PDB file of C-alpha atoms in Angstrom:
ATOM      1  CA  UNK A  12      23.809  -1.487 -16.863  1.00 41.00           C
ATOM      2  CA  UNK A  13      20.257  -2.405 -15.886  1.00 47.00           C
ATOM      3  CA  UNK A  14      18.365  -5.688 -15.819  1.00 51.00           C
ATOM      4  CA  UNK A  15      16.244  -6.710 -18.803  1.00 57.00           C
ATOM      5  CA  UNK A  16      14.344  -9.266 -16.749  1.00 68.00           C
ATOM      6  CA  UNK A  17      13.046  -9.563 -13.217  1.00 79.00           C
ATOM      7  CA  UNK A  18      10.244  -7.631 -11.494  1.00 94.00           C
ATOM      8  CA  UNK A  19       8.484  -4.683 -13.091  1.00 95.00           C
ATOM      9  CA  UNK A  20       9.158  -2.422 -10.117  1.00 98.00           C
ATOM     10  CA  UNK A  21      12.362  -2.230  -8.110  1.00 97.00           C
ATOM     11  CA  UNK A  22      14.459   0.266  -6.219  1.00 97.00           C
ATOM     12  CA  UNK A  23      18.229   0.119  -5.902  1.00 97.00           C
ATOM     13  CA  UNK A  24      20.267   1.709  -3.096  1.00 97.00           C
ATOM     14  CA  UNK A  25      17.622   4.357  -2.449  1.00 98.00           C
ATOM     15  CA  UNK A  26      18.405   7.238  -0.114  1.00 97.00           C
ATOM     16  CA  UNK A  27      15.352   9.463   0.321  1.00 97.00           C
ATOM     17  CA  UNK A  28      15.132  12.782   2.133  1.00 96.00           C
ATOM     18  CA  UNK A  29      12.779  15.629   3.012  1.00 90.00           C
ATOM     19  CA  UNK A  30      14.356  19.078   3.501  1.00 85.00           C
ATOM     20  CA  UNK A  31      17.823  17.534   3.920  1.00 84.00           C
ATOM     21  CA  UNK A  32      16.525  15.089   6.558  1.00 92.00           C
ATOM     22  CA  UNK A  33      17.273  11.542   5.443  1.00 95.00           C
ATOM     23  CA  UNK A  34      14.319   9.213   5.940  1.00 96.00           C
ATOM     24  CA  UNK A  35      15.360   6.130   3.953  1.00 97.00           C
ATOM     25  CA  UNK A  36      18.955   4.896   3.887  1.00 94.00           C
ATOM     26  CA  UNK A  37      20.436   2.989   0.906  1.00 96.00           C
ATOM     27  CA  UNK A  38      17.419   0.706   0.647  1.00 97.00           C
ATOM     28  CA  UNK A  39      16.865  -1.822  -2.144  1.00 97.00           C
ATOM     29  CA  UNK A  40      13.560  -3.573  -2.877  1.00 97.00           C
ATOM     30  CA  UNK A  41      12.181  -5.808  -5.587  1.00 97.00           C
ATOM     31  CA  UNK A  42       8.388  -5.945  -5.843  1.00 98.00           C
ATOM     32  CA  UNK A  43       7.154  -9.416  -6.905  1.00 97.00           C
ATOM     33  CA  UNK A  44       5.023  -9.261 -10.038  1.00 96.00           C
ATOM     34  CA  UNK A  45       1.287 -10.055  -9.770  1.00 96.00           C
ATOM     35  CA  UNK A  46       1.522 -10.299  -5.975  1.00 97.00           C
ATOM     36  CA  UNK A  47       0.281  -8.226  -3.063  1.00 98.00           C
ATOM     37  CA  UNK A  48       3.239  -6.643  -1.285  1.00 98.00           C
ATOM     38  CA  UNK A  49       2.486  -4.930   2.030  1.00 98.00           C
ATOM     39  CA  UNK A  50       4.899  -2.549   3.752  1.00 98.00           C
ATOM     40  CA  UNK A  51       4.633  -2.385   7.553  1.00 98.00           C
ATOM     41  CA  UNK A  52       6.576  -0.719  10.327  1.00 97.00           C
ATOM     42  CA  UNK A  53       6.284   1.898  13.067  1.00 97.00           C
ATOM     43  CA  UNK A  54       5.270   5.486  12.354  1.00 95.00           C
ATOM     44  CA  UNK A  55       7.851   7.640  10.540  1.00 93.00           C
ATOM     45  CA  UNK A  56       9.972   4.645   9.495  1.00 96.00           C
ATOM     46  CA  UNK A  57       9.837   5.570   5.783  1.00 96.00           C
ATOM     47  CA  UNK A  58       6.951   3.406   4.479  1.00 97.00           C
ATOM     48  CA  UNK A  59       5.064   6.168   2.666  1.00 96.00           C
ATOM     49  CA  UNK A  60       8.329   7.798   1.600  1.00 97.00           C
ATOM     50  CA  UNK A  61       9.374   4.583  -0.148  1.00 97.00           C
ATOM     51  CA  UNK A  62       6.000   4.360  -1.873  1.00 97.00           C
ATOM     52  CA  UNK A  63       6.347   7.945  -3.165  1.00 96.00           C
ATOM     53  CA  UNK A  64       9.748   7.133  -4.613  1.00 97.00           C
ATOM     54  CA  UNK A  65       8.378   4.047  -6.384  1.00 98.00           C
ATOM     55  CA  UNK A  66       5.648   6.262  -7.887  1.00 97.00           C
ATOM     56  CA  UNK A  67       8.153   8.966  -8.956  1.00 97.00           C
ATOM     57  CA  UNK A  68       6.535  11.497  -6.626  1.00 96.00           C
ATOM     58  CA  UNK A  69       9.789  11.852  -4.670  1.00 96.00           C
ATOM     59  CA  UNK A  70      13.174  11.971  -6.397  1.00 96.00           C
ATOM     60  CA  UNK A  71      15.883   9.941  -4.654  1.00 97.00           C
ATOM     61  CA  UNK A  72      18.949  11.697  -3.281  1.00 96.00           C
ATOM     62  CA  UNK A  73      20.853   8.682  -4.542  1.00 97.00           C
ATOM     63  CA  UNK A  74      19.973   5.332  -6.033  1.00 98.00           C
ATOM     64  CA  UNK A  75      17.349   4.653  -8.672  1.00 97.00           C
ATOM     65  CA  UNK A  76      13.849   3.299  -9.287  1.00 98.00           C
ATOM     66  CA  UNK A  77      13.238   1.036 -12.268  1.00 98.00           C
ATOM     67  CA  UNK A  78       9.882   0.484 -13.948  1.00 97.00           C
ATOM     68  CA  UNK A  79       9.576  -2.206 -16.598  1.00 96.00           C
ATOM     69  CA  UNK A  80      13.391  -2.501 -16.661  1.00 94.00           C
ATOM     70  CA  UNK A  81      14.014   1.193 -17.414  1.00 96.00           C
ATOM     71  CA  UNK A  82      14.795   4.115 -15.159  1.00 97.00           C
ATOM     72  CA  UNK A  83      11.425   5.500 -14.108  1.00 97.00           C
ATOM     73  CA  UNK A  84      12.663   9.019 -14.783  1.00 96.00           C
ATOM     74  CA  UNK A  85      13.058   8.146 -18.464  1.00 97.00           C
ATOM     75  CA  UNK A  86       9.266   7.986 -18.938  1.00 97.00           C
ATOM     76  CA  UNK A  87       6.930  10.898 -19.487  1.00 96.00           C
ATOM     77  CA  UNK A  88       4.514  11.743 -16.680  1.00 95.00           C
ATOM     78  CA  UNK A  89       1.581  10.363 -18.666  1.00 94.00           C
ATOM     79  CA  UNK A  90       3.423   7.155 -19.457  1.00 96.00           C
ATOM     80  CA  UNK A  91       4.167   6.572 -15.767  1.00 97.00           C
ATOM     81  CA  UNK A  92       0.468   7.154 -15.041  1.00 96.00           C
ATOM     82  CA  UNK A  93      -0.479   4.573 -17.662  1.00 95.00           C
ATOM     83  CA  UNK A  94       1.722   2.013 -15.908  1.00 97.00           C
ATOM     84  CA  UNK A  95       1.359   2.889 -12.193  1.00 97.00           C
ATOM     85  CA  UNK A  96      -1.719   3.981 -10.254  1.00 97.00           C
ATOM     86  CA  UNK A  97      -1.167   5.713  -6.899  1.00 96.00           C
ATOM     87  CA  UNK A  98      -3.623   6.151  -4.042  1.00 96.00           C
ATOM     88  CA  UNK A  99      -1.918   8.756  -1.820  1.00 93.00           C
ATOM     89  CA  UNK A 100      -2.367   8.995   1.922  1.00 88.00           C
ATOM     90  CA  UNK A 101      -4.350  12.231   1.660  1.00 84.00           C
ATOM     91  CA  UNK A 102      -6.171  13.604  -1.374  1.00 84.00           C
ATOM     92  CA  UNK A 103      -8.151  16.794  -1.954  1.00 87.00           C
ATOM     93  CA  UNK A 104     -10.942  16.803  -4.520  1.00 90.00           C
ATOM     94  CA  UNK A 105     -11.769  19.944  -6.518  1.00 90.00           C
ATOM     95  CA  UNK A 106     -14.715  21.810  -5.011  1.00 91.00           C
ATOM     96  CA  UNK A 107     -18.093  20.996  -6.535  1.00 94.00           C
ATOM     97  CA  UNK A 108     -17.016  17.843  -8.375  1.00 97.00           C
ATOM     98  CA  UNK A 109     -19.260  14.782  -8.449  1.00 97.00           C
ATOM     99  CA  UNK A 110     -18.129  11.251  -7.713  1.00 98.00           C
ATOM    100  CA  UNK A 111     -18.532  10.298 -11.358  1.00 97.00           C
ATOM    101  CA  UNK A 112     -16.527  13.345 -12.423  1.00 97.00           C
ATOM    102  CA  UNK A 113     -13.689  12.539 -10.022  1.00 97.00           C
ATOM    103  CA  UNK A 114     -13.468   8.881 -11.008  1.00 97.00           C
ATOM    104  CA  UNK A 115     -13.474   9.910 -14.679  1.00 96.00           C
ATOM    105  CA  UNK A 116     -10.259  11.825 -14.059  1.00 95.00           C
ATOM    106  CA  UNK A 117      -8.556   8.465 -13.698  1.00 96.00           C
ATOM    107  CA  UNK A 118      -8.814   8.198 -17.470  1.00 94.00           C
ATOM    108  CA  UNK A 119      -6.683  11.322 -18.052  1.00 92.00           C
ATOM    109  CA  UNK A 120      -3.468   9.368 -18.834  1.00 92.00           C
ATOM    110  CA  UNK A 121      -5.299   7.657 -21.703  1.00 89.00           C
ATOM    111  CA  UNK A 122      -6.562  10.883 -23.299  1.00 84.00           C
ATOM    112  CA  UNK A 123      -4.839  12.278 -26.382  1.00 77.00           C
ATOM    113  CA  UNK A 124      -5.383  15.240 -28.642  1.00 68.00           C
ATOM    114  CA  UNK A 125      -7.258  13.130 -31.187  1.00 67.00           C
ATOM    115  CA  UNK A 126      -8.726  10.660 -28.705  1.00 68.00           C
ATOM    116  CA  UNK A 127     -10.982  12.122 -26.084  1.00 78.00           C
ATOM    117  CA  UNK A 128     -13.749  10.282 -24.177  1.00 83.00           C
ATOM    118  CA  UNK A 129     -14.474   6.823 -25.572  1.00 88.00           C
ATOM    119  CA  UNK A 130     -16.642   3.772 -24.819  1.00 91.00           C
ATOM    120  CA  UNK A 131     -13.516   2.179 -23.304  1.00 93.00           C
ATOM    121  CA  UNK A 132     -13.230   5.102 -20.874  1.00 94.00           C
ATOM    122  CA  UNK A 133     -16.900   4.811 -19.954  1.00 95.00           C
ATOM    123  CA  UNK A 134     -16.519   1.083 -19.351  1.00 96.00           C
ATOM    124  CA  UNK A 135     -13.437   1.561 -17.168  1.00 96.00           C
ATOM    125  CA  UNK A 136     -15.175   4.157 -14.977  1.00 97.00           C
ATOM    126  CA  UNK A 137     -18.295   2.022 -14.595  1.00 97.00           C
ATOM    127  CA  UNK A 138     -16.223  -1.028 -13.653  1.00 96.00           C
ATOM    128  CA  UNK A 139     -14.232   0.961 -11.070  1.00 96.00           C
ATOM    129  CA  UNK A 140     -17.426   2.282  -9.467  1.00 97.00           C
ATOM    130  CA  UNK A 141     -18.871  -1.222  -9.294  1.00 96.00           C
ATOM    131  CA  UNK A 142     -15.694  -2.767  -7.859  1.00 93.00           C
ATOM    132  CA  UNK A 143     -15.601  -0.208  -5.029  1.00 93.00           C
ATOM    133  CA  UNK A 144     -19.379  -0.248  -4.391  1.00 93.00           C
ATOM    134  CA  UNK A 145     -19.663   3.450  -5.167  1.00 96.00           C
ATOM    135  CA  UNK A 146     -21.873   3.325  -8.274  1.00 97.00           C
ATOM    136  CA  UNK A 147     -24.836   4.584  -6.253  1.00 97.00           C
ATOM    137  CA  UNK A 148     -22.792   7.664  -5.300  1.00 97.00           C
ATOM    138  CA  UNK A 149     -21.940   8.678  -8.886  1.00 97.00           C
ATOM    139  CA  UNK A 150     -24.200  11.757  -8.957  1.00 97.00           C
ATOM    140  CA  UNK A 151     -23.341  12.973  -5.462  1.00 97.00           C
ATOM    141  CA  UNK A 152     -20.799  15.687  -4.727  1.00 97.00           C
ATOM    142  CA  UNK A 153     -17.557  14.423  -3.209  1.00 96.00           C
ATOM    143  CA  UNK A 154     -17.742  17.206  -0.583  1.00 94.00           C
ATOM    144  CA  UNK A 155     -20.920  15.614   0.816  1.00 95.00           C
ATOM    145  CA  UNK A 156     -19.427  12.183   1.456  1.00 94.00           C
ATOM    146  CA  UNK A 157     -18.127  10.662   4.652  1.00 92.00           C
ATOM    147  CA  UNK A 158     -14.410   9.977   5.006  1.00 90.00           C
ATOM    148  CA  UNK A 159     -14.913   6.296   4.292  1.00 90.00           C
ATOM    149  CA  UNK A 160     -16.982   6.958   1.191  1.00 93.00           C
ATOM    150  CA  UNK A 161     -14.406   9.422  -0.121  1.00 93.00           C
ATOM    151  CA  UNK A 162     -11.632   6.877   0.400  1.00 92.00           C
ATOM    152  CA  UNK A 163     -13.475   4.316  -1.716  1.00 93.00           C
ATOM    153  CA  UNK A 164     -14.137   6.937  -4.399  1.00 96.00           C
ATOM    154  CA  UNK A 165     -10.436   7.813  -4.597  1.00 96.00           C
ATOM    155  CA  UNK A 166      -9.677   4.116  -4.907  1.00 95.00           C
ATOM    156  CA  UNK A 167     -12.197   3.934  -7.762  1.00 96.00           C
ATOM    157  CA  UNK A 168     -10.380   6.758  -9.551  1.00 97.00           C
ATOM    158  CA  UNK A 169      -7.096   4.839  -9.292  1.00 97.00           C
ATOM    159  CA  UNK A 170      -8.742   1.642 -10.571  1.00 97.00           C
ATOM    160  CA  UNK A 171     -10.180   3.589 -13.527  1.00 97.00           C
ATOM    161  CA  UNK A 172      -6.592   4.174 -14.711  1.00 97.00           C
ATOM    162  CA  UNK A 173      -6.438   0.446 -15.495  1.00 96.00           C
ATOM    163  CA  UNK A 174      -2.753   0.174 -14.633  1.00 97.00           C
ATOM    164  CA  UNK A 175      -1.000  -3.120 -14.020  1.00 96.00           C
ATOM    165  CA  UNK A 176       0.746  -1.725 -10.928  1.00 97.00           C
ATOM    166  CA  UNK A 177      -1.155  -0.179  -8.007  1.00 97.00           C
ATOM    167  CA  UNK A 178       0.516   1.646  -5.105  1.00 98.00           C
ATOM    168  CA  UNK A 179      -1.841   2.190  -2.165  1.00 97.00           C
ATOM    169  CA  UNK A 180      -0.805   4.348   0.794  1.00 97.00           C
ATOM    170  CA  UNK A 181      -2.992   3.322   3.747  1.00 95.00           C
ATOM    171  CA  UNK A 182      -6.011   2.352   1.604  1.00 94.00           C
ATOM    172  CA  UNK A 183      -8.114   1.386   4.660  1.00 93.00           C
ATOM    173  CA  UNK A 184      -7.837   4.818   6.332  1.00 88.00           C
ATOM    174  CA  UNK A 185     -11.223   6.167   7.514  1.00 86.00           C
ATOM    175  CA  UNK A 186     -12.935   2.857   6.767  1.00 91.00           C
ATOM    176  CA  UNK A 187     -14.885   0.817   9.308  1.00 93.00           C
ATOM    177  CA  UNK A 188     -13.929  -2.829   9.714  1.00 95.00           C
ATOM    178  CA  UNK A 189     -16.489  -4.064   7.164  1.00 93.00           C
ATOM    179  CA  UNK A 190     -15.219  -1.719   4.469  1.00 93.00           C
ATOM    180  CA  UNK A 191     -11.582  -2.461   5.385  1.00 95.00           C
ATOM    181  CA  UNK A 192     -12.200  -6.134   4.658  1.00 95.00           C
ATOM    182  CA  UNK A 193     -14.082  -5.196   1.493  1.00 93.00           C
ATOM    183  CA  UNK A 194     -11.124  -3.181   0.186  1.00 94.00           C
ATOM    184  CA  UNK A 195      -8.558  -5.836   1.121  1.00 96.00           C
ATOM    185  CA  UNK A 196     -10.679  -8.570  -0.472  1.00 95.00           C
ATOM    186  CA  UNK A 197     -10.725  -6.427  -3.621  1.00 94.00           C
ATOM    187  CA  UNK A 198      -6.925  -6.163  -3.464  1.00 95.00           C
ATOM    188  CA  UNK A 199      -6.742  -9.954  -3.237  1.00 95.00           C
ATOM    189  CA  UNK A 200      -9.007 -10.293  -6.264  1.00 94.00           C
ATOM    190  CA  UNK A 201      -6.967  -7.801  -8.272  1.00 94.00           C
ATOM    191  CA  UNK A 202      -3.745  -9.771  -7.938  1.00 95.00           C
ATOM    192  CA  UNK A 203      -5.143 -13.318  -7.764  1.00 95.00           C
ATOM    193  CA  UNK A 204      -7.698 -13.117 -10.569  1.00 93.00           C
ATOM    194  CA  UNK A 205      -6.618 -10.118 -12.626  1.00 92.00           C
ATOM    195  CA  UNK A 206      -2.839 -10.361 -12.429  1.00 94.00           C
ATOM    196  CA  UNK A 207      -2.246  -6.873 -11.031  1.00 95.00           C
ATOM    197  CA  UNK A 208       0.831  -6.044  -8.966  1.00 97.00           C
ATOM    198  CA  UNK A 209      -0.097  -4.291  -5.719  1.00 98.00           C
ATOM    199  CA  UNK A 210       1.971  -2.530  -3.075  1.00 98.00           C
ATOM    200  CA  UNK A 211       0.215  -1.159   0.014  1.00 98.00           C
ATOM    201  CA  UNK A 212       1.196   0.513   3.251  1.00 98.00           C
ATOM    202  CA  UNK A 213      -0.887  -0.900   6.118  1.00 97.00           C
ATOM    203  CA  UNK A 214      -0.854  -0.284   9.856  1.00 95.00           C
ATOM    204  CA  UNK A 215      -2.753  -3.403  10.907  1.00 96.00           C
ATOM    205  CA  UNK A 216      -0.128  -6.145  11.120  1.00 97.00           C
ATOM    206  CA  UNK A 217      -2.688  -8.953  11.276  1.00 97.00           C
ATOM    207  CA  UNK A 218      -4.435  -7.729   8.149  1.00 98.00           C
ATOM    208  CA  UNK A 219      -1.054  -7.448   6.452  1.00 98.00           C
ATOM    209  CA  UNK A 220      -0.206 -11.046   7.390  1.00 98.00           C
ATOM    210  CA  UNK A 221      -3.581 -12.319   6.198  1.00 98.00           C
ATOM    211  CA  UNK A 222      -3.579 -10.620   2.790  1.00 98.00           C
ATOM    212  CA  UNK A 223       0.050 -10.073   1.765  1.00 98.00           C
ATOM    213  CA  UNK A 224       1.893 -12.508  -0.445  1.00 98.00           C
ATOM    214  CA  UNK A 225       5.096 -10.578   0.295  1.00 98.00           C
ATOM    215  CA  UNK A 226       5.783  -8.524   3.416  1.00 98.00           C
ATOM    216  CA  UNK A 227       8.380  -5.753   3.753  1.00 98.00           C
ATOM    217  CA  UNK A 228       9.092  -4.867   7.391  1.00 98.00           C
ATOM    218  CA  UNK A 229      10.767  -1.480   7.905  1.00 98.00           C
ATOM    219  CA  UNK A 230      12.270   0.367  10.844  1.00 97.00           C
ATOM    220  CA  UNK A 231      14.184   3.656  10.858  1.00 96.00           C
ATOM    221  CA  UNK A 232      14.437   3.852   7.080  1.00 96.00           C
ATOM    222  CA  UNK A 233      15.748   0.348   6.541  1.00 97.00           C
ATOM    223  CA  UNK A 234      14.325  -3.079   5.738  1.00 97.00           C
ATOM    224  CA  UNK A 235      14.512  -5.387   8.750  1.00 97.00           C
ATOM    225  CA  UNK A 236      13.026  -8.390   6.984  1.00 98.00           C
ATOM    226  CA  UNK A 237      11.026  -9.325   3.919  1.00 98.00           C
ATOM    227  CA  UNK A 238       9.348 -12.390   2.507  1.00 98.00           C
ATOM    228  CA  UNK A 239       6.103 -14.352   2.862  1.00 98.00           C
ATOM    229  CA  UNK A 240       4.423 -13.519   6.206  1.00 98.00           C
ATOM    230  CA  UNK A 241       4.293 -17.166   7.263  1.00 97.00           C
ATOM    231  CA  UNK A 242       8.066 -17.383   6.848  1.00 98.00           C
ATOM    232  CA  UNK A 243       9.302 -14.169   8.471  1.00 98.00           C
ATOM    233  CA  UNK A 244       6.789 -13.096  11.118  1.00 98.00           C
ATOM    234  CA  UNK A 245       7.554 -14.244  14.649  1.00 97.00           C
ATOM    235  CA  UNK A 246       7.540 -12.731  18.146  1.00 97.00           C
ATOM    236  CA  UNK A 247      11.184 -11.690  17.897  1.00 97.00           C
ATOM    237  CA  UNK A 248      10.591  -9.711  14.671  1.00 98.00           C
ATOM    238  CA  UNK A 249       7.527  -7.970  16.152  1.00 97.00           C
ATOM    239  CA  UNK A 250       9.502  -7.084  19.291  1.00 97.00           C
ATOM    240  CA  UNK A 251      12.409  -5.710  17.237  1.00 97.00           C
ATOM    241  CA  UNK A 252      10.138  -3.746  14.886  1.00 97.00           C
ATOM    242  CA  UNK A 253       7.443  -2.367  17.162  1.00 96.00           C
ATOM    243  CA  UNK A 254       8.869  -2.885  20.643  1.00 95.00           C
ATOM    244  CA  UNK A 255       5.914  -4.949  21.849  1.00 94.00           C
ATOM    245  CA  UNK A 256       5.894  -8.376  23.441  1.00 95.00           C
ATOM    246  CA  UNK A 257       3.510 -10.838  21.846  1.00 96.00           C
ATOM    247  CA  UNK A 258       2.695 -14.349  20.829  1.00 96.00           C
ATOM    248  CA  UNK A 259       2.391 -15.243  17.153  1.00 97.00           C
ATOM    249  CA  UNK A 260      -0.260 -17.897  16.580  1.00 97.00           C
ATOM    250  CA  UNK A 261      -2.063 -19.216  13.492  1.00 97.00           C
ATOM    251  CA  UNK A 262      -5.063 -17.157  12.435  1.00 97.00           C
ATOM    252  CA  UNK A 263      -8.044 -19.518  13.033  1.00 96.00           C
ATOM    253  CA  UNK A 264      -9.615 -18.465   9.710  1.00 95.00           C
ATOM    254  CA  UNK A 265      -6.677 -18.189   7.318  1.00 96.00           C
ATOM    255  CA  UNK A 266      -3.836 -20.020   9.047  1.00 97.00           C
ATOM    256  CA  UNK A 267      -1.600 -16.974   8.505  1.00 97.00           C
ATOM    257  CA  UNK A 268       0.431 -15.489  11.384  1.00 98.00           C
ATOM    258  CA  UNK A 269      -1.684 -13.615  13.921  1.00 98.00           C
ATOM    259  CA  UNK A 270       0.019 -11.300  16.409  1.00 97.00           C
ATOM    260  CA  UNK A 271      -1.474 -11.375  19.916  1.00 96.00           C
ATOM    261  CA  UNK A 272       0.087  -8.755  22.242  1.00 95.00           C
ATOM    262  CA  UNK A 273       0.827 -10.012  25.728  1.00 92.00           C
ATOM    263  CA  UNK A 274      -1.739  -8.835  28.278  1.00 87.00           C
ATOM    264  CA  UNK A 275      -0.216  -7.050  31.264  1.00 74.00           C
ATOM    265  CA  UNK A 276      -2.856  -8.417  33.659  1.00 66.00           C
ATOM    266  CA  UNK A 277      -2.776 -12.131  32.825  1.00 63.00           C
ATOM    267  CA  UNK A 278      -2.468 -14.254  35.998  1.00 58.00           C
ATOM    268  CA  UNK A 279       0.699 -16.081  34.925  1.00 59.00           C
ATOM    269  CA  UNK A 280       2.512 -12.924  33.843  1.00 55.00           C
ATOM    270  CA  UNK A 281       5.819 -12.185  35.548  1.00 54.00           C
ATOM    271  CA  UNK A 282       5.542  -9.692  38.389  1.00 53.00           C
ATOM    272  CA  UNK A 283       7.484  -7.037  36.474  1.00 50.00           C
ATOM    273  CA  UNK A 284       5.008  -7.325  33.554  1.00 47.00           C
ATOM    274  CA  UNK A 285       2.000  -6.713  35.802  1.00 47.00           C
ATOM    275  CA  UNK A 286       3.778  -3.794  37.405  1.00 46.00           C
ATOM    276  CA  UNK A 287       5.086  -2.082  34.237  1.00 44.00           C
ATOM    277  CA  UNK A 288       2.967  -3.464  31.416  1.00 45.00           C
ATOM    278  CA  UNK A 289       6.130  -4.589  29.624  1.00 45.00           C
ATOM    279  CA  UNK A 290       7.774  -7.946  29.003  1.00 40.00           C
ATOM    280  CA  UNK A 291      11.381  -8.737  28.292  1.00 41.00           C
ATOM    281  CA  UNK A 292      11.781 -10.162  24.792  1.00 36.00           C
ATOM    282  CA  UNK A 293      13.670 -13.151  26.177  1.00 35.00           C
ATOM    283  CA  UNK A 294      10.482 -14.326  27.899  1.00 36.00           C
ATOM    284  CA  UNK A 295       8.403 -14.294  24.711  1.00 36.00           C
ATOM    285  CA  UNK A 296       7.670 -17.691  23.211  1.00 34.00           C
TER     286      UNK A 296
END
């Protein structure tokens, strides 16, 4: 029996594998509606694997994913695409396609036999190009763009789907710091002002703490901790997750947790820290 209330997206007792190698072990998550959930953790801990399962790209070995209180597998492919937009970690555009043509493909889930291109489709594509600052690239070929430009164009295609749920796998990849902030500010706008539910995999822990309303911290295919960043992030959690010694201090701009790794050469560092570059977790304040 499944819930008829609660969050739109959740996974129950998920075990996920590639080629008989288990990556995620009996993991359960509930994604808060209209918030910005960020998944963090070391490389190969299962972050992207979990995102693929939530998007129905990867079928669980056991457990289940629910979307709008039904098993996600009960929907047609087009219906899933009308409800969830996915920005994968790597994407390959068809050769010779323009930016406008690629972003327009985000409207495919809304096309039907008797309903082809419409003013609503045109409006959605234009809005997505404007939101990602790619409108001036609309006539250019995707093959000609830099990695950062292509990343923003792929994001525009996902936004053109006009889904209420967005799953973003490393959306700031290839972007310089200015465009990283631009994309994360857009994510904040999408959930704060437009009521979208976002889930993103990020590598920058400080950016995750600044922007996330809900943080999921993973290690070795399991959830170590989850909750608001200001509640769960401390030096002990960072040490356990990433194996680095640090201080956690308030971000001077946002007041959110900011992770500052201990410097091996600081004058007051213990002798063993200066010699090895490491610091025992018990010494971290």
